[in-house]
């Protein structure tokens, strides 16, 4: 199965988690691609994307990023708003955040994330949130043991 993991990760926490998951899925054709903006300073309001990975030709897409100010990272939001229609493409969404409870921004950001992907015609088959301060082995393992649906 062709799986593309499209990541926006500023301090590489999300990227490292995704790399660990990709290693577990080594029986599949997994590619990791990063989104970048010209200026990634969290205080910058006007976002210009410099790397916009293609969403074409995959059996499954993973979008992964972090929570910023109780919301989805604005660079991921900007990226999702400019991609073409996903036409029923199955997708998994992954968020990392710092606070110990997902209710402190994670759930809210995931709601926004899912809404943006569904607005582009994507079918969200699974969602995962990982809190870096809680460091729950169960929360991490639920992602690492997950096999995306074709
Ligand atoms: C500007 C900024 C705002 C953040 N806002 C939140 C927040 O509202 N809730 C939270 O739990 N973590 C928040 N964080 C922490 C990040 O979500 C967390 O460190 C995440 O794992 C970073 O992912 P990355 O290393 O892939 O960029 C914030 C971090 C930054 C830099």
Tab-separated table of N, CA and C in Angstrom, residues 1-3 59-61 89-92 123-126 146-150:
chain	number	residue	atom	x	y	z
A	1	UNK	N	0.845	-1.193	0.000
A	1	UNK	CA	0.000	0.000	0.000
A	1	UNK	C	0.885	1.249	0.000
A	2	UNK	N	0.515	2.224	-0.834
A	2	UNK	CA	1.281	3.482	-0.877
A	2	UNK	C	0.712	4.461	0.142
A	3	UNK	N	1.546	4.837	1.089
A	3	UNK	CA	1.113	5.748	2.157
A	3	UNK	C	2.024	6.965	2.125
A	59	UNK	N	-2.578	5.481	-1.760
A	59	UNK	CA	-3.675	4.674	-1.220
A	59	UNK	C	-4.183	5.263	0.095
A	60	UNK	N	-3.285	5.942	0.799
A	60	UNK	CA	-3.671	6.552	2.072
A	60	UNK	C	-2.784	7.767	2.327
A	61	UNK	N	-3.405	8.806	2.863
A	61	UNK	CA	-2.635	9.996	3.246
A	61	UNK	C	-2.681	10.163	4.754
A	89	UNK	N	-10.396	10.321	-0.830
A	89	UNK	CA	-9.122	9.735	-0.359
A	89	UNK	C	-9.178	9.475	1.157
A	90	UNK	N	-8.787	8.266	1.558
A	90	UNK	CA	-8.763	7.959	2.993
A	90	UNK	C	-7.550	8.619	3.657
A	91	UNK	N	-7.794	9.175	4.833
A	91	UNK	CA	-6.763	9.968	5.518
A	91	UNK	C	-6.748	9.657	7.014
A	92	UNK	N	-5.547	9.729	7.587
A	92	UNK	CA	-5.375	9.663	9.043
A	92	UNK	C	-4.791	10.997	9.494
A	123	UNK	N	-11.733	11.417	3.452
A	123	UNK	CA	-12.457	10.588	4.422
A	123	UNK	C	-11.487	10.281	5.561
A	124	UNK	N	-11.802	10.779	6.736
A	124	UNK	CA	-10.904	10.591	7.883
A	124	UNK	C	-11.220	9.246	8.528
A	125	UNK	N	-10.268	8.320	8.426
A	125	UNK	CA	-10.502	6.965	8.965
A	125	UNK	C	-9.967	6.809	10.378
A	126	UNK	N	-9.051	7.673	10.806
A	126	UNK	CA	-8.527	7.583	12.175
A	126	UNK	C	-7.888	8.908	12.573
A	146	UNK	N	-1.092	1.267	14.648
A	146	UNK	CA	-2.204	1.436	13.700
A	146	UNK	C	-1.741	1.192	12.257
A	147	UNK	N	-2.539	0.430	11.514
A	147	UNK	CA	-2.271	0.225	10.092
A	147	UNK	C	-3.361	0.942	9.309
A	148	UNK	N	-2.985	1.952	8.505
A	148	UNK	CA	-3.999	2.712	7.769
A	148	UNK	C	-4.810	1.849	6.804
A	149	UNK	N	-6.043	2.252	6.558
A	149	UNK	CA	-6.923	1.534	5.626
A	149	UNK	C	-6.647	1.984	4.190
A	150	UNK	N	-6.650	1.001	3.277
A	150	UNK	CA	-6.464	1.351	1.856
A	150	UNK	C	-7.757	1.935	1.299
